[in-house]
mmCIF file of N, CA, C and O in Angstrom:
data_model
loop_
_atom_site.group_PDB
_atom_site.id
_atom_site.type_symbol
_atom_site.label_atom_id
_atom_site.label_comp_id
_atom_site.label_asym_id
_atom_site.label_seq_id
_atom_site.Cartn_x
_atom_site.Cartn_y
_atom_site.Cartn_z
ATOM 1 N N UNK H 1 34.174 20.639 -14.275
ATOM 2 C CA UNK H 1 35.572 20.822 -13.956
ATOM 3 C C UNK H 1 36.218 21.697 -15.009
ATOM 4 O O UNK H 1 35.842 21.769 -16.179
ATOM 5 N N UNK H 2 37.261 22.374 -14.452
ATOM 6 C CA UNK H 2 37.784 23.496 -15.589
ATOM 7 C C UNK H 2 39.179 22.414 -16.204
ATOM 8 O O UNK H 2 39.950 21.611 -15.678
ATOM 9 N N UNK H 3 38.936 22.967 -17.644
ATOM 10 C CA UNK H 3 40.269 22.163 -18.240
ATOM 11 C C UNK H 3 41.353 22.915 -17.824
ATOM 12 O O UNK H 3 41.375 24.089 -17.454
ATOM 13 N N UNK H 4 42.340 22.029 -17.936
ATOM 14 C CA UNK H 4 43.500 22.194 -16.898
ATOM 15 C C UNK H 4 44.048 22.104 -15.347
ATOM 16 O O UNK H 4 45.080 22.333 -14.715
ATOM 17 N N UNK H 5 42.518 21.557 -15.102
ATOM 18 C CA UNK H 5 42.477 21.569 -13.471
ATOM 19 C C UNK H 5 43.453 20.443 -13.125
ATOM 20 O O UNK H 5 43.673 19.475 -13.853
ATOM 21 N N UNK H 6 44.064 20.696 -11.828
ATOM 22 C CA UNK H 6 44.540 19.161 -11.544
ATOM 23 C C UNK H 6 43.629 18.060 -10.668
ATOM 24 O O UNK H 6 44.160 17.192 -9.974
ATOM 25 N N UNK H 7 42.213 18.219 -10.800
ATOM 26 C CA UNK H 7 41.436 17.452 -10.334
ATOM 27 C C UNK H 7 40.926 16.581 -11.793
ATOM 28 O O UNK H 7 40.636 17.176 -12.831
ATOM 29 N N UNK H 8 40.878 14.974 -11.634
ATOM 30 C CA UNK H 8 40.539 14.562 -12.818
ATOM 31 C C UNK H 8 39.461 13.629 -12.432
ATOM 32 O O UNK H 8 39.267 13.300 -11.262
ATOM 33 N N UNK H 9 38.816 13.240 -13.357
ATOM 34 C CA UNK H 9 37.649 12.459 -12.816
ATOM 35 C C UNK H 9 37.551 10.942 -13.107
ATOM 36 O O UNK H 9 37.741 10.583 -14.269
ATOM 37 N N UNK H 10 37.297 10.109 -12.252
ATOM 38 C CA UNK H 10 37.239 9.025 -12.484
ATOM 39 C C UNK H 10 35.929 8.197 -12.503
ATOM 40 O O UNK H 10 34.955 8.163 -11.752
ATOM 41 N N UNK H 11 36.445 7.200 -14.237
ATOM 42 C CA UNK H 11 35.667 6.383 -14.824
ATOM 43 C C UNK H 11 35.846 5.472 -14.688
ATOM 44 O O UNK H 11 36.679 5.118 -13.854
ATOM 45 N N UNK H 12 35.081 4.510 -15.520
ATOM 46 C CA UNK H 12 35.060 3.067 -15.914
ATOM 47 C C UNK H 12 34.266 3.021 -17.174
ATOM 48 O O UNK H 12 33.126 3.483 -17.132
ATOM 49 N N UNK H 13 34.696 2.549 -18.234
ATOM 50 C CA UNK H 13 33.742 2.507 -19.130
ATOM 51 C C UNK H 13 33.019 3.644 -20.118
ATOM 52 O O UNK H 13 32.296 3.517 -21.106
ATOM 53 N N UNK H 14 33.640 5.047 -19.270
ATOM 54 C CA UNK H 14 32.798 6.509 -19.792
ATOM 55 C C UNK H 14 31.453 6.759 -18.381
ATOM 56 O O UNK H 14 30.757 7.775 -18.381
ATOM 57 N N UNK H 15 31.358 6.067 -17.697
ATOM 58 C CA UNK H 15 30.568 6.330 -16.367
ATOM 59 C C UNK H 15 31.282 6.578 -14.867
ATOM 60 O O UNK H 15 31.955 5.649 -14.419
ATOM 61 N N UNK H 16 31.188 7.450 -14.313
ATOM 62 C CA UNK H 16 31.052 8.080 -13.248
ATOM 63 C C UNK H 16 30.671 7.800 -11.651
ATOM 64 O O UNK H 16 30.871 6.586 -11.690
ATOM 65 N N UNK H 17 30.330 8.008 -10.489
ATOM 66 C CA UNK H 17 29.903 7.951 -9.829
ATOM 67 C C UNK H 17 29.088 8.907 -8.980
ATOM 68 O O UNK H 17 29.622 9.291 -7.939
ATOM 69 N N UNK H 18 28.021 9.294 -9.235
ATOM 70 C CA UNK H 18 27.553 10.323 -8.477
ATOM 71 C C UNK H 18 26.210 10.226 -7.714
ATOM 72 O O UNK H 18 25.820 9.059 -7.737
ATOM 73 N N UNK H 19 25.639 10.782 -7.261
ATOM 74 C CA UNK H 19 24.129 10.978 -6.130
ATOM 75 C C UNK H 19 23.964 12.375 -5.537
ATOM 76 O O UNK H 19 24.373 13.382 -6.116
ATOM 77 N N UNK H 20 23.510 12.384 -4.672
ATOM 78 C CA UNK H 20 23.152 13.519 -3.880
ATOM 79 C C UNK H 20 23.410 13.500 -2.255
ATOM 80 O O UNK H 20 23.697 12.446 -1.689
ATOM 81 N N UNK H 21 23.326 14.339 -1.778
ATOM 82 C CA UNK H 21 23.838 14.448 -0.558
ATOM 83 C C UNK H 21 22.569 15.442 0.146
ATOM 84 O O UNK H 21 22.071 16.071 -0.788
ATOM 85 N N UNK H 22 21.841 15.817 1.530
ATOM 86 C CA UNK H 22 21.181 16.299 1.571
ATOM 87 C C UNK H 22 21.510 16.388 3.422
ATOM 88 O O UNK H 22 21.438 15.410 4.166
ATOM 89 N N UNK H 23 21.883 17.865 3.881
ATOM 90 C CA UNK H 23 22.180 18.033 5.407
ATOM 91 C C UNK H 23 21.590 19.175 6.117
ATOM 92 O O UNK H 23 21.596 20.375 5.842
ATOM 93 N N UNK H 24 21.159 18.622 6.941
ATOM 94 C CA UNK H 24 20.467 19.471 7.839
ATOM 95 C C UNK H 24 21.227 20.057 8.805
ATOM 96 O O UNK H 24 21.308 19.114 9.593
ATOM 97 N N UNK H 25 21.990 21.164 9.422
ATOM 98 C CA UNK H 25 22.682 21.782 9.854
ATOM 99 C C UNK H 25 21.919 22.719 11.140
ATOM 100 O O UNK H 25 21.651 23.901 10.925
ATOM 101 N N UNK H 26 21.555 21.979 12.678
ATOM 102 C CA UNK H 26 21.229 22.127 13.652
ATOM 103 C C UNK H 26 21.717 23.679 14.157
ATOM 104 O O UNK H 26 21.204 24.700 14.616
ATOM 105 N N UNK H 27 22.889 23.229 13.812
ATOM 106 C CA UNK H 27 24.094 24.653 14.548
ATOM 107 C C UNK H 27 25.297 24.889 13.296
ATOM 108 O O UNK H 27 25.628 23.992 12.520
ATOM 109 N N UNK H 28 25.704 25.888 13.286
ATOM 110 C CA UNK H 28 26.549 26.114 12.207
ATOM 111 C C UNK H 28 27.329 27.409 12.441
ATOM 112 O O UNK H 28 26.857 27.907 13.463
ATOM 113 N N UNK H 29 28.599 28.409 11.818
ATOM 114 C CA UNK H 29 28.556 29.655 12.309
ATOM 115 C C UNK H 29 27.962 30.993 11.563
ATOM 116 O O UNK H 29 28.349 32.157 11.456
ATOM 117 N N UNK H 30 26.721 30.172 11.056
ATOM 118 C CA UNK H 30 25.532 30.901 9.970
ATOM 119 C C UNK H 30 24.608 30.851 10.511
ATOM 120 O O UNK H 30 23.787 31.709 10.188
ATOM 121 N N UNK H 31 24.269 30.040 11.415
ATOM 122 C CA UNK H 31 23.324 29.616 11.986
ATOM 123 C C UNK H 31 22.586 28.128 11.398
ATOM 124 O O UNK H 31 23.114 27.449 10.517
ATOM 125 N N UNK H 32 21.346 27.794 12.027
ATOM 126 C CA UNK H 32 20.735 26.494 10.997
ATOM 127 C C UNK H 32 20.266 27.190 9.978
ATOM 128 O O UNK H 32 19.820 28.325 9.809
ATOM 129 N N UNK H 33 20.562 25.816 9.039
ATOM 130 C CA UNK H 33 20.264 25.685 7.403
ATOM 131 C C UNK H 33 20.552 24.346 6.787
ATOM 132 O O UNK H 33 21.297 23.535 7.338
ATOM 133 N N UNK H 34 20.025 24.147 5.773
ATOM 134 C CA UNK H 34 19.791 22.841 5.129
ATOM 135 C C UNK H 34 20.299 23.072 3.571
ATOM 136 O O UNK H 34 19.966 23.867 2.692
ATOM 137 N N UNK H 35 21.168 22.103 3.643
ATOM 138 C CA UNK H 35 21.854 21.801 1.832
ATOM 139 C C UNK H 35 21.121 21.203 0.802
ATOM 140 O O UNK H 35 19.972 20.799 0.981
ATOM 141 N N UNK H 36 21.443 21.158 0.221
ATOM 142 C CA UNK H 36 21.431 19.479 -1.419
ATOM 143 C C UNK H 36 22.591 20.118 -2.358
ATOM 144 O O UNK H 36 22.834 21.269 -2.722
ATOM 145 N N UNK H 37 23.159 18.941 -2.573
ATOM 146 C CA UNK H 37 24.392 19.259 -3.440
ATOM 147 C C UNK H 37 24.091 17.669 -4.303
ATOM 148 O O UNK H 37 23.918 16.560 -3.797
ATOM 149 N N UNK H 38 24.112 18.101 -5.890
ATOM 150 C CA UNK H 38 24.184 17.166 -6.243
ATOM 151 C C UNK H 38 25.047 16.828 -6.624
ATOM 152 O O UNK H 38 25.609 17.680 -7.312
ATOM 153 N N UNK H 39 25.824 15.413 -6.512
ATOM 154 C CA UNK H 39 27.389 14.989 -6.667
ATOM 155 C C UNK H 39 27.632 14.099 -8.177
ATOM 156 O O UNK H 39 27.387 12.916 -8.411
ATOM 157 N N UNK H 40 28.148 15.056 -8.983
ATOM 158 C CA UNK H 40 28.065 14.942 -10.523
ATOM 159 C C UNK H 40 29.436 13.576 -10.578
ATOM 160 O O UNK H 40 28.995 12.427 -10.583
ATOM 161 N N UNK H 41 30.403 13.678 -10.602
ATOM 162 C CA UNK H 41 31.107 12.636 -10.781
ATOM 163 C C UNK H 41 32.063 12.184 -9.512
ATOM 164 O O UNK H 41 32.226 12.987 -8.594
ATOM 165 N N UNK H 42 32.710 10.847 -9.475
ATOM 166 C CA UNK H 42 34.014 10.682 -8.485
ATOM 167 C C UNK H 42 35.622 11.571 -9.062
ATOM 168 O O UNK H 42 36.230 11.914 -10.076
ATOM 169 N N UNK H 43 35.664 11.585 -7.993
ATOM 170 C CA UNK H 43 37.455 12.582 -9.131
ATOM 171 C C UNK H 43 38.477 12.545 -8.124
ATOM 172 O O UNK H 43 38.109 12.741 -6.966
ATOM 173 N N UNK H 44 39.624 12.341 -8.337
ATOM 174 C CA UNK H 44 41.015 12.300 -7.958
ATOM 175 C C UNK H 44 41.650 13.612 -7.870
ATOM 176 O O UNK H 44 41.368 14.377 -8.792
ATOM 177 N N UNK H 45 42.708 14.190 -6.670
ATOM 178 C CA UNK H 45 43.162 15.170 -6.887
ATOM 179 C C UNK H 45 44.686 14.824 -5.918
ATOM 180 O O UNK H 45 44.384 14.830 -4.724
ATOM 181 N N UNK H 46 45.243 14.717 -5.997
ATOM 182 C CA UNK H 46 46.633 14.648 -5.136
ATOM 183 C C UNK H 46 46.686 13.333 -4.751
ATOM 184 O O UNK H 46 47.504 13.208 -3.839
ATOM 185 N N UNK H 47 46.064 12.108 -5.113
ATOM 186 C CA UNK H 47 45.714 10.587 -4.743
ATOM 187 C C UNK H 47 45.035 10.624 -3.802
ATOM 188 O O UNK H 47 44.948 9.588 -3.142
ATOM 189 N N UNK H 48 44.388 11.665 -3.427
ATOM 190 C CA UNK H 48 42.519 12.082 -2.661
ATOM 191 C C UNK H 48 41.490 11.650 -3.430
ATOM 192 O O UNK H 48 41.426 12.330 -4.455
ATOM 193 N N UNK H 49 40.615 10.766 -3.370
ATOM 194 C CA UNK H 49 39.477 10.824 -4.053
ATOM 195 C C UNK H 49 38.762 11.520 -3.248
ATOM 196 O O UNK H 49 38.936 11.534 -2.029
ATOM 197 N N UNK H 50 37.850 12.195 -3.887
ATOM 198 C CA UNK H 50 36.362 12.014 -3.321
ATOM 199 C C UNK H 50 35.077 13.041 -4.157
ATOM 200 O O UNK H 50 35.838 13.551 -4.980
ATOM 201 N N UNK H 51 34.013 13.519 -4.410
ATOM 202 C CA UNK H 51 32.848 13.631 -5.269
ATOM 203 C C UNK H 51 33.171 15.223 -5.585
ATOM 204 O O UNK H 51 33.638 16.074 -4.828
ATOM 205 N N UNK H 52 32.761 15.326 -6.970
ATOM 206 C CA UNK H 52 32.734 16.641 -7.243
ATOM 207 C C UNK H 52 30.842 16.690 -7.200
ATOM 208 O O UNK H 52 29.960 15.901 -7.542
ATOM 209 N N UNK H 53 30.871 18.146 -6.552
ATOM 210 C CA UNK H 53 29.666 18.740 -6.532
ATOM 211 C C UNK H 53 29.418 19.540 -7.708
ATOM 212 O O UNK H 53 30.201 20.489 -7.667
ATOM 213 N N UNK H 54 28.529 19.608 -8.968
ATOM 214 C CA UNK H 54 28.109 20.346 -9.577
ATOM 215 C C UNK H 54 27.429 21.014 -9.063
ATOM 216 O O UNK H 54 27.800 22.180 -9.199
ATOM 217 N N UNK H 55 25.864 20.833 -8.044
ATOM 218 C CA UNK H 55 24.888 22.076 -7.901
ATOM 219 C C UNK H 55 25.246 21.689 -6.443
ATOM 220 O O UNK H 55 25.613 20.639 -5.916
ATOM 221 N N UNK H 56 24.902 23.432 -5.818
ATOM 222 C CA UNK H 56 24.929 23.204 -4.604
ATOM 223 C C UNK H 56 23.314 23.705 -4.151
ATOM 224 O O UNK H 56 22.863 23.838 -5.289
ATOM 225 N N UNK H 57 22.399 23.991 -3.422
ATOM 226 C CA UNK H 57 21.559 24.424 -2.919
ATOM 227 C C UNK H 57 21.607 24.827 -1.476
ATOM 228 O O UNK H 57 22.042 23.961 -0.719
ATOM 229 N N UNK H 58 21.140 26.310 -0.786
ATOM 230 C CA UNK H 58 21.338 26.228 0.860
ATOM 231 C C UNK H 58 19.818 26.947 0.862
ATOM 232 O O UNK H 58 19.278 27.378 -0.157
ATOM 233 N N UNK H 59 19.387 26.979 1.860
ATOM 234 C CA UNK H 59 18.397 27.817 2.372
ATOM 235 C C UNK H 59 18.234 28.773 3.539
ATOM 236 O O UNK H 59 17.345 28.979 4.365
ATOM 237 N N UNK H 60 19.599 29.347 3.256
ATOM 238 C CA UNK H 60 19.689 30.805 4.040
ATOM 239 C C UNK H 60 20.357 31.464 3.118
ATOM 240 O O UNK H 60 20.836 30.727 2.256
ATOM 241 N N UNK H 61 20.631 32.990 2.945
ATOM 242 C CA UNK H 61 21.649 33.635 2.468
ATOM 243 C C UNK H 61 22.624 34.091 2.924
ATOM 244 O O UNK H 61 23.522 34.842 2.543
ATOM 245 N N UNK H 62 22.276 33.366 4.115
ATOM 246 C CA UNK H 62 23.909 33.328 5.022
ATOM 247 C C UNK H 62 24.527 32.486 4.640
ATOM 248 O O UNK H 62 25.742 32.652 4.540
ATOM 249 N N UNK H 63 23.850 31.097 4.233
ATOM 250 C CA UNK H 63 25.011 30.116 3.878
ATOM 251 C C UNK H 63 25.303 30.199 2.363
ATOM 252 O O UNK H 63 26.297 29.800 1.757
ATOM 253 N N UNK H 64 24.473 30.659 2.017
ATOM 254 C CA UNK H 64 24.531 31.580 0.386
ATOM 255 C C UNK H 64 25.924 32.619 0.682
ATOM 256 O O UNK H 64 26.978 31.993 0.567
ATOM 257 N N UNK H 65 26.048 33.693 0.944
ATOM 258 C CA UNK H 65 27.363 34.389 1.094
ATOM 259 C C UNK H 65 28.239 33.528 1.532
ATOM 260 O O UNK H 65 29.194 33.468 0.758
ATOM 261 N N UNK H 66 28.341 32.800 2.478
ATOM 262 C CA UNK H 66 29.731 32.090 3.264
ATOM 263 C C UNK H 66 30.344 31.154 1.910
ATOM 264 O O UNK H 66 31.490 31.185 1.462
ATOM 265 N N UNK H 67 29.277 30.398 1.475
ATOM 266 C CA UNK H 67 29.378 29.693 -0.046
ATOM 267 C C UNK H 67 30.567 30.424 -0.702
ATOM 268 O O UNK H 67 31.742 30.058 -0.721
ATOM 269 N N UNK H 68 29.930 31.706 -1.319
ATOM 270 C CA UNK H 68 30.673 32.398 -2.360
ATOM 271 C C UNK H 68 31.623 32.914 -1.951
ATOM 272 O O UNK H 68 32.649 32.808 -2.623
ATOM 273 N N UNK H 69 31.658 33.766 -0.539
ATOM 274 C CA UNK H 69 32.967 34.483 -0.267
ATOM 275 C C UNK H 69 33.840 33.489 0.375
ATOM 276 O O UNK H 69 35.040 33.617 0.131
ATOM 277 N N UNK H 70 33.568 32.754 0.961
ATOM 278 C CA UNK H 70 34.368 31.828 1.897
ATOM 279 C C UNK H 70 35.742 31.043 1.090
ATOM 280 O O UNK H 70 36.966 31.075 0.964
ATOM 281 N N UNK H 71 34.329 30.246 0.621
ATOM 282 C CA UNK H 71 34.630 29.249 0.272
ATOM 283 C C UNK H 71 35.159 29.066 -1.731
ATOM 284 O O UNK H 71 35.816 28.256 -2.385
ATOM 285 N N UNK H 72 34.484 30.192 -1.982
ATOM 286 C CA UNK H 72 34.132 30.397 -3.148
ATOM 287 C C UNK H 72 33.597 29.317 -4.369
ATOM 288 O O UNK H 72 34.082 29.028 -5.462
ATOM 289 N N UNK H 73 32.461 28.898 -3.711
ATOM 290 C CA UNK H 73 31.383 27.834 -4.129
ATOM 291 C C UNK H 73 30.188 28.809 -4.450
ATOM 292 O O UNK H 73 29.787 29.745 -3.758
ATOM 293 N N UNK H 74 29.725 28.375 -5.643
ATOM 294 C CA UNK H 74 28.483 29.117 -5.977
ATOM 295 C C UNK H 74 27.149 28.094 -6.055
ATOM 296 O O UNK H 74 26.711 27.190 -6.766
ATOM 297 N N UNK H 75 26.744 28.967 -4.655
ATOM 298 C CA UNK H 75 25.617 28.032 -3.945
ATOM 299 C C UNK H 75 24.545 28.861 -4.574
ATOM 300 O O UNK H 75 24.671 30.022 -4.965
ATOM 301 N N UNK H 76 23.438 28.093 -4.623
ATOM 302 C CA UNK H 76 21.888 28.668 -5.189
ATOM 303 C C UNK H 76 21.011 28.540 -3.804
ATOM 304 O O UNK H 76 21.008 27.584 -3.028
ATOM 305 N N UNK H 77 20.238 29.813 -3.704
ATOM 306 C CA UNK H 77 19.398 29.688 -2.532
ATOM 307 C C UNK H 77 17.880 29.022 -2.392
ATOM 308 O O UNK H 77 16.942 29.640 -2.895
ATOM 309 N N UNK H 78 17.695 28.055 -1.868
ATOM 310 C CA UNK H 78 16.417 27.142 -2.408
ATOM 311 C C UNK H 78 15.696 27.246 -0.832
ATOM 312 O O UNK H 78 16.263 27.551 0.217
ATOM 313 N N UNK H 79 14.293 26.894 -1.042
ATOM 314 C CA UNK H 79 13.328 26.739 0.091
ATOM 315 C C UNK H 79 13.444 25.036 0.114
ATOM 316 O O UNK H 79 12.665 24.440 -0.630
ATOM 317 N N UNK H 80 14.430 24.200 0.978
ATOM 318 C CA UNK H 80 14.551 23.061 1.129
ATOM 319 C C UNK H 80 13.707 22.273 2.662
ATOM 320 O O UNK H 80 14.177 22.433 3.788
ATOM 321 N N UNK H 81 12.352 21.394 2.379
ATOM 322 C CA UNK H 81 12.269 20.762 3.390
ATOM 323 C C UNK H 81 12.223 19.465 3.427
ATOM 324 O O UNK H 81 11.886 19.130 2.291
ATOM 325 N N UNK H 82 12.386 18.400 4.166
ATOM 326 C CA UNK H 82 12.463 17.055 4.191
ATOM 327 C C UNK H 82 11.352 16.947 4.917
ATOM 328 O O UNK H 82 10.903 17.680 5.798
ATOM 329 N N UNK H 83 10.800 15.564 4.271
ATOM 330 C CA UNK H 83 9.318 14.922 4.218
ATOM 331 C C UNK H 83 9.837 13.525 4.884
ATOM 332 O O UNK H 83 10.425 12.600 4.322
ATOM 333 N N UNK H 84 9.508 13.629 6.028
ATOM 334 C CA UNK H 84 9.692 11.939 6.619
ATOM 335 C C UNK H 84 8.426 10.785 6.167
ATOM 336 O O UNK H 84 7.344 10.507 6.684
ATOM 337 N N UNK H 85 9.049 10.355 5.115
ATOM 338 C CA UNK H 85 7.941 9.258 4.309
ATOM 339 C C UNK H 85 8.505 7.664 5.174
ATOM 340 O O UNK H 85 9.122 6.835 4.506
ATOM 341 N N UNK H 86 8.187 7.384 6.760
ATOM 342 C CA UNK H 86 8.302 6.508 7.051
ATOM 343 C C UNK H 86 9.582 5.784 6.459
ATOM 344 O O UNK H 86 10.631 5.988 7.069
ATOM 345 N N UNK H 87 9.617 5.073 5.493
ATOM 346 C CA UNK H 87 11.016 4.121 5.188
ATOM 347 C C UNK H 87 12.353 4.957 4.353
ATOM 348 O O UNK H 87 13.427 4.510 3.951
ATOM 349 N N UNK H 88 11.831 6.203 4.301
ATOM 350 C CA UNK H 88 12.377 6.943 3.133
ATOM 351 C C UNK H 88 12.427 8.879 3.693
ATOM 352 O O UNK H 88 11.433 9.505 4.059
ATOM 353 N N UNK H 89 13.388 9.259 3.628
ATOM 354 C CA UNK H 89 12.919 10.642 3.475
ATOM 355 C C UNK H 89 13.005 11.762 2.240
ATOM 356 O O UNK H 89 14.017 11.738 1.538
ATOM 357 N N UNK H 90 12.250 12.472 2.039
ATOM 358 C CA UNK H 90 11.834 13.004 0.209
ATOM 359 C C UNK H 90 12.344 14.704 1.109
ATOM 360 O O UNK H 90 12.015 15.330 2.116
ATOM 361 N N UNK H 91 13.312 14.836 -0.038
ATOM 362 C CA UNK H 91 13.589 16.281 -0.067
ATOM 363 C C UNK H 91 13.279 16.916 -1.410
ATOM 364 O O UNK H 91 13.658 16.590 -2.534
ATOM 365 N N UNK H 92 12.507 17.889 -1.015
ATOM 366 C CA UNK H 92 11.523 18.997 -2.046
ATOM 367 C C UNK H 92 12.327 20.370 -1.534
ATOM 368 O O UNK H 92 13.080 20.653 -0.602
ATOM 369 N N UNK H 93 11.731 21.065 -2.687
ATOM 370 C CA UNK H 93 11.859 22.495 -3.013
ATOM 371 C C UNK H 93 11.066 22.782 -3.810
ATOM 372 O O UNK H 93 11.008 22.232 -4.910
ATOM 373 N N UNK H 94 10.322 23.666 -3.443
ATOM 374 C CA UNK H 94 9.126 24.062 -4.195
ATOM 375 C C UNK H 94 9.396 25.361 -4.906
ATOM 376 O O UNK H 94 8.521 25.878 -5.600
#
């Protein structure tokens, strides 16, 4: 987060809330493509919560441009596939 932002982040203790997020995108107006964004802390902005994304990942460079110009999110372009491990599914990038 940039200092001075009016997004602030919320703790407990000096800890955070974060995970990952991982979407597969059937149809889109990029076409299909698949994310991972990993979600670095919880944060407040106008009495909105909800997750700040530090990394983003896409696997097109379509959703790579829409990222940056759009939206102006700086997405990294990764070879993302999901592994259906029966009880679990494992997302790699090799």
């Amino acid at each position: 987060l940039k200092p001075g932002s009016d997004v602030n982040i919320l703790s407990l203790f000096g800890y955070s809330l974060g995970g990952t997020v991982t979407l597969d995108y059937d149809t889109s107006p990029v076409g299909p493509y698949r994310e991972y964004v990993t979600m670095s802390a919880l944060v407040m902005k106008k009495g909105s919560i909800g997750q700040w994304g530090s990394r983003l990942y896409v696997s097109t460079q379509e959703a790579e441009d829409v990222c940056r110009d759009l939206w102006g999110v700086p997405a990294e372009l990764a070879n993302i596939d999901f592994v259906d491990k029966g009880d679990r599914l494992q997302v790699t990038s090799p």
